[in-house]
């Protein structure tokens, strides 16, 4: 696409937790422009198939069968059902901006978190390991921001919507002349997301996270995962959000 000399590209970055109800809210912000999804780049052609009329249930089933959607990804893709319905009905220009290698590394991180969670249930909360894993996760996100940001820049139209781009991608796009708006559709209050946010601030801004805060949030994470098993993800999130109250004070008793 040849852009006009005075044309300003706009992108709305929507932050949303992995909940079907939140995805439905995010869709309300979609326009007639280009949509960027936080899914691996190598799945883009399959998502495009949905946009031109393929049944998304069949597409996802195929991707699971051939191993392109791994077991640890299935919950996320099923949560995105309203989004795939939107793509099927509206046939927008859609792209997947997540770098495949970053996606693979993220899945390895999820496996480590799963193992640490299992050990935590046995009373072994390894604070240093939780710190290490989350620090590496933050660093990896930052490392791949330019690659993903450039992917978005090259494919952007005049109006764009992007799901869950990092702050580094946001700043990269601003530096390339984009008008960027960030909207929190639903601010995640899960204990692990809160802890990761604190670890991120520690790395980038020097705000130290005490060991006791790490321990308390890991304990909360264990309770939250129990709640998911008991109530399901949507209801567990609603109950946890009510329980946590002011998310800026997670270590209060």
CSV table of C-alpha atoms in Angstrom, one decimal:
chain,number,residue,atom,x,y,z
A,1,UNK,CA,0.0,0.0,0.0
A,2,UNK,CA,1.3,3.5,-1.0
A,3,UNK,CA,0.7,5.9,1.9
A,4,UNK,CA,-0.1,9.6,1.4
A,5,UNK,CA,2.5,12.1,2.4
A,6,UNK,CA,0.4,13.6,5.2
A,7,UNK,CA,-1.3,10.3,6.2
A,8,UNK,CA,-1.0,9.4,9.9
A,9,UNK,CA,-1.3,5.7,10.7
A,10,UNK,CA,-3.4,5.1,13.9
A,11,UNK,CA,-3.3,2.0,16.0
A,12,UNK,CA,-5.4,1.1,19.0
A,13,UNK,CA,-3.7,-1.4,21.3
A,14,UNK,CA,-6.2,-3.3,23.4
A,15,UNK,CA,-5.0,-5.1,26.5
A,16,UNK,CA,-7.3,-7.9,27.6
A,17,UNK,CA,-6.9,-11.0,29.8
A,18,UNK,CA,-7.4,-14.5,28.3
A,19,UNK,CA,-11.2,-14.5,28.9
A,20,UNK,CA,-14.0,-15.0,26.4
A,21,UNK,CA,-16.0,-12.2,28.0
A,22,UNK,CA,-13.1,-9.8,27.6
A,23,UNK,CA,-12.6,-10.7,24.0
A,24,UNK,CA,-16.2,-9.9,23.3
A,25,UNK,CA,-15.7,-6.5,24.9
A,26,UNK,CA,-12.5,-5.9,22.8
A,27,UNK,CA,-14.4,-6.7,19.6
A,28,UNK,CA,-16.5,-3.6,20.2
A,29,UNK,CA,-13.4,-1.5,19.5
A,30,UNK,CA,-12.7,-3.1,16.1
A,31,UNK,CA,-13.2,-0.9,13.1
A,32,UNK,CA,-13.0,-1.5,9.3
A,33,UNK,CA,-9.2,-1.3,9.4
A,34,UNK,CA,-6.5,-3.9,9.9
A,35,UNK,CA,-6.4,-6.3,13.0
A,36,UNK,CA,-3.2,-7.6,14.5
A,37,UNK,CA,-3.5,-10.7,16.8
A,38,UNK,CA,-1.0,-11.9,19.3
A,39,UNK,CA,-0.8,-15.2,17.6
A,40,UNK,CA,2.3,-16.8,15.9
A,41,UNK,CA,3.1,-15.4,12.4
A,42,UNK,CA,3.2,-18.8,10.9
A,43,UNK,CA,-0.5,-19.4,11.7
A,44,UNK,CA,-1.5,-16.3,9.8
A,45,UNK,CA,-2.5,-18.1,6.6
A,46,UNK,CA,-4.9,-20.3,8.6
A,47,UNK,CA,-6.5,-17.3,10.3
A,48,UNK,CA,-6.9,-15.8,6.8
A,49,UNK,CA,-8.7,-18.9,5.7
A,50,UNK,CA,-11.3,-18.1,8.4
A,51,UNK,CA,-11.6,-14.6,7.0
A,52,UNK,CA,-12.5,-16.0,3.5
A,53,UNK,CA,-15.1,-18.4,4.8
A,54,UNK,CA,-13.5,-21.5,6.4
A,55,UNK,CA,-15.2,-22.9,9.5
A,56,UNK,CA,-13.0,-21.8,12.4
A,57,UNK,CA,-13.9,-25.0,14.4
A,58,UNK,CA,-12.5,-27.1,11.5
A,59,UNK,CA,-9.4,-24.9,11.2
A,60,UNK,CA,-8.6,-25.1,14.9
A,61,UNK,CA,-9.2,-28.8,14.9
A,62,UNK,CA,-6.8,-29.2,12.0
A,63,UNK,CA,-4.2,-27.1,13.7
A,64,UNK,CA,-4.5,-29.2,16.8
A,65,UNK,CA,-4.3,-32.4,14.9
A,66,UNK,CA,-1.1,-31.4,13.1
A,67,UNK,CA,0.5,-30.0,16.2
A,68,UNK,CA,0.5,-26.3,15.2
A,69,UNK,CA,-1.6,-25.6,18.3
A,70,UNK,CA,-0.1,-27.3,21.3
A,71,UNK,CA,-1.9,-28.6,24.3
A,72,UNK,CA,-0.8,-25.5,26.4
A,73,UNK,CA,-2.3,-23.2,23.7
A,74,UNK,CA,-5.7,-24.8,23.4
A,75,UNK,CA,-7.4,-22.8,26.1
A,76,UNK,CA,-6.3,-19.5,24.6
A,77,UNK,CA,-7.6,-20.4,21.1
A,78,UNK,CA,-10.9,-21.6,22.4
A,79,UNK,CA,-11.2,-18.4,24.4
A,80,UNK,CA,-10.7,-16.5,21.1
A,81,UNK,CA,-13.9,-18.1,19.6
A,82,UNK,CA,-15.8,-14.7,19.5
A,83,UNK,CA,-12.9,-13.2,17.7
A,84,UNK,CA,-12.8,-16.0,15.1
A,85,UNK,CA,-16.6,-15.6,14.7
A,86,UNK,CA,-16.0,-11.8,14.0
A,87,UNK,CA,-13.3,-12.6,11.5
A,88,UNK,CA,-15.6,-15.1,9.7
A,89,UNK,CA,-18.5,-12.6,9.6
A,90,UNK,CA,-16.7,-9.4,8.7
A,91,UNK,CA,-13.7,-10.7,6.7
A,92,UNK,CA,-11.2,-8.0,7.9
A,93,UNK,CA,-7.6,-7.6,6.9
A,94,UNK,CA,-6.0,-9.7,9.7
A,95,UNK,CA,-2.4,-10.4,10.7
A,96,UNK,CA,-0.6,-12.5,13.4
A,97,UNK,CA,2.3,-10.5,14.8
A,98,UNK,CA,3.8,-12.9,17.4
A,99,UNK,CA,7.3,-14.0,16.4
A,100,UNK,CA,7.3,-17.9,16.2
A,101,UNK,CA,10.5,-18.3,18.2
A,102,UNK,CA,9.3,-15.9,20.9
A,103,UNK,CA,6.1,-18.0,21.0
A,104,UNK,CA,8.1,-21.2,21.4
A,105,UNK,CA,10.1,-19.6,24.2
A,106,UNK,CA,6.9,-18.5,25.9
A,107,UNK,CA,5.5,-22.0,25.8
A,108,UNK,CA,8.7,-23.2,27.5
A,109,UNK,CA,8.1,-20.6,30.2
A,110,UNK,CA,4.6,-21.8,30.7
A,111,UNK,CA,5.9,-25.3,31.2
A,112,UNK,CA,8.4,-24.1,33.8
A,113,UNK,CA,5.5,-22.2,35.5
A,114,UNK,CA,3.4,-25.4,35.5
A,115,UNK,CA,6.2,-27.3,37.1
A,116,UNK,CA,6.9,-24.6,39.7
A,117,UNK,CA,3.1,-24.5,40.5
A,118,UNK,CA,3.1,-28.3,41.0
A,119,UNK,CA,6.0,-28.0,43.4
A,120,UNK,CA,4.3,-25.1,45.1
A,121,UNK,CA,1.3,-27.4,45.8
A,122,UNK,CA,3.7,-29.6,47.7
A,123,UNK,CA,4.9,-26.7,49.8
A,124,UNK,CA,8.0,-25.9,47.8
A,125,UNK,CA,7.8,-22.2,46.7
A,126,UNK,CA,11.2,-21.5,45.1
A,127,UNK,CA,11.3,-17.7,45.2
A,128,UNK,CA,14.6,-17.5,43.3
A,129,UNK,CA,13.2,-19.7,40.5
A,130,UNK,CA,10.0,-17.7,40.2
A,131,UNK,CA,12.1,-14.5,39.9
A,132,UNK,CA,14.4,-16.1,37.3
A,133,UNK,CA,11.6,-17.4,35.1
A,134,UNK,CA,9.6,-14.2,35.2
A,135,UNK,CA,12.6,-12.0,34.6
A,136,UNK,CA,13.6,-14.1,31.6
A,137,UNK,CA,10.1,-13.8,30.3
A,138,UNK,CA,10.1,-10.0,30.5
A,139,UNK,CA,13.6,-9.8,28.9
A,140,UNK,CA,12.4,-12.0,26.0
A,141,UNK,CA,9.3,-9.9,25.4
A,142,UNK,CA,11.5,-6.8,25.2
A,143,UNK,CA,14.1,-8.6,23.0
A,144,UNK,CA,11.4,-9.4,20.3
A,145,UNK,CA,9.5,-6.1,20.5
A,146,UNK,CA,11.4,-4.5,17.6
A,147,UNK,CA,10.8,-7.6,15.3
A,148,UNK,CA,7.1,-7.6,16.1
A,149,UNK,CA,6.8,-3.9,15.9
A,150,UNK,CA,8.4,-3.8,12.5
A,151,UNK,CA,6.1,-6.6,11.3
A,152,UNK,CA,3.1,-4.5,12.4
A,153,UNK,CA,4.5,-1.3,10.8
A,154,UNK,CA,5.0,-2.9,7.4
A,155,UNK,CA,1.5,-4.3,7.3
A,156,UNK,CA,-0.5,-1.4,8.9
A,157,UNK,CA,-3.2,0.5,7.2
A,158,UNK,CA,-4.6,3.9,8.1
A,159,UNK,CA,-6.7,2.5,11.0
A,160,UNK,CA,-5.5,-0.5,13.0
A,161,UNK,CA,-6.3,-2.5,16.1
A,162,UNK,CA,-3.8,-4.7,17.9
A,163,UNK,CA,-4.3,-7.1,20.8
A,164,UNK,CA,-2.0,-7.2,23.7
A,165,UNK,CA,1.1,-5.5,22.2
A,166,UNK,CA,3.8,-4.8,24.8
A,167,UNK,CA,4.8,-1.3,25.9
A,168,UNK,CA,8.0,-1.7,23.9
A,169,UNK,CA,6.0,-2.4,20.7
A,170,UNK,CA,3.9,0.7,21.5
A,171,UNK,CA,7.0,2.9,21.9
A,172,UNK,CA,8.5,1.4,18.7
A,173,UNK,CA,5.4,2.3,16.7
A,174,UNK,CA,5.3,5.8,18.2
A,175,UNK,CA,8.9,6.2,17.1
A,176,UNK,CA,7.8,5.3,13.5
A,177,UNK,CA,5.2,8.0,13.5
A,178,UNK,CA,2.1,6.1,14.5
A,179,UNK,CA,-0.6,7.7,16.6
A,180,UNK,CA,-1.0,5.1,19.3
A,181,UNK,CA,-3.9,4.7,21.8
A,182,UNK,CA,-3.8,2.0,24.5
A,183,UNK,CA,-7.0,0.8,26.1
A,184,UNK,CA,-7.4,-1.6,29.0
A,185,UNK,CA,-10.5,-3.6,28.1
A,186,UNK,CA,-10.1,-5.5,31.3
A,187,UNK,CA,-7.1,-5.0,33.5
A,188,UNK,CA,-5.8,-8.5,34.5
A,189,UNK,CA,-5.8,-9.0,38.2
A,190,UNK,CA,-4.4,-12.6,38.3
A,191,UNK,CA,-1.7,-13.1,40.9
A,192,UNK,CA,0.8,-14.2,38.2
A,193,UNK,CA,0.2,-11.2,36.0
A,194,UNK,CA,0.5,-8.9,39.0
A,195,UNK,CA,3.8,-10.5,40.0
A,196,UNK,CA,5.2,-10.3,36.4
A,197,UNK,CA,4.3,-6.6,36.3
A,198,UNK,CA,6.2,-6.0,39.5
A,199,UNK,CA,9.2,-8.0,38.3
A,200,UNK,CA,9.1,-5.9,35.1
A,201,UNK,CA,9.2,-2.7,37.1
A,202,UNK,CA,12.1,-4.1,39.2
A,203,UNK,CA,14.1,-4.8,36.0
A,204,UNK,CA,13.3,-1.5,34.2
A,205,UNK,CA,12.8,1.0,37.0
A,206,UNK,CA,14.7,-0.5,40.0
A,207,UNK,CA,11.6,-0.9,42.2
A,208,UNK,CA,12.6,-3.8,44.4
A,209,UNK,CA,10.1,-6.6,44.9
A,210,UNK,CA,10.6,-8.1,48.4
A,211,UNK,CA,10.8,-11.9,48.7
A,212,UNK,CA,7.7,-11.9,50.9
A,213,UNK,CA,5.7,-10.2,48.1
A,214,UNK,CA,6.9,-12.9,45.7
A,215,UNK,CA,5.9,-15.6,48.1
A,216,UNK,CA,2.5,-14.1,48.8
A,217,UNK,CA,1.6,-13.7,45.2
A,218,UNK,CA,2.7,-17.2,44.4
A,219,UNK,CA,0.5,-18.5,47.2
A,220,UNK,CA,-2.3,-16.4,45.7
A,221,UNK,CA,-1.5,-18.0,42.3
A,222,UNK,CA,-1.9,-21.5,43.8
A,223,UNK,CA,-5.3,-20.5,45.3
A,224,UNK,CA,-6.4,-18.9,42.0
A,225,UNK,CA,-5.6,-22.0,40.0
A,226,UNK,CA,-7.6,-24.1,42.5
A,227,UNK,CA,-10.5,-21.7,41.9
A,228,UNK,CA,-10.2,-22.2,38.1
A,229,UNK,CA,-10.5,-26.0,38.5
A,230,UNK,CA,-13.5,-25.6,40.8
A,231,UNK,CA,-15.4,-22.8,39.1
A,232,UNK,CA,-14.1,-22.4,35.6
A,233,UNK,CA,-11.9,-19.6,34.2
A,234,UNK,CA,-14.6,-16.9,33.8
A,235,UNK,CA,-16.2,-17.3,37.2
A,236,UNK,CA,-12.8,-17.8,38.9
A,237,UNK,CA,-11.6,-14.5,37.4
A,238,UNK,CA,-14.7,-12.6,38.5
A,239,UNK,CA,-14.4,-14.0,42.1
A,240,UNK,CA,-10.7,-13.3,42.2
A,241,UNK,CA,-11.1,-9.7,41.0
A,242,UNK,CA,-13.6,-9.1,43.8
A,243,UNK,CA,-11.3,-10.8,46.3
A,244,UNK,CA,-8.2,-8.9,45.4
A,245,UNK,CA,-9.8,-5.4,45.6
A,246,UNK,CA,-7.1,-2.9,45.3
A,247,UNK,CA,-4.5,-4.6,43.1
A,248,UNK,CA,-1.8,-2.2,44.0
A,249,UNK,CA,-1.7,-3.7,47.5
A,250,UNK,CA,-1.4,-7.4,46.9
A,251,UNK,CA,0.5,-8.3,50.0
A,252,UNK,CA,-2.1,-7.1,52.5
A,253,UNK,CA,-3.6,-9.7,54.6
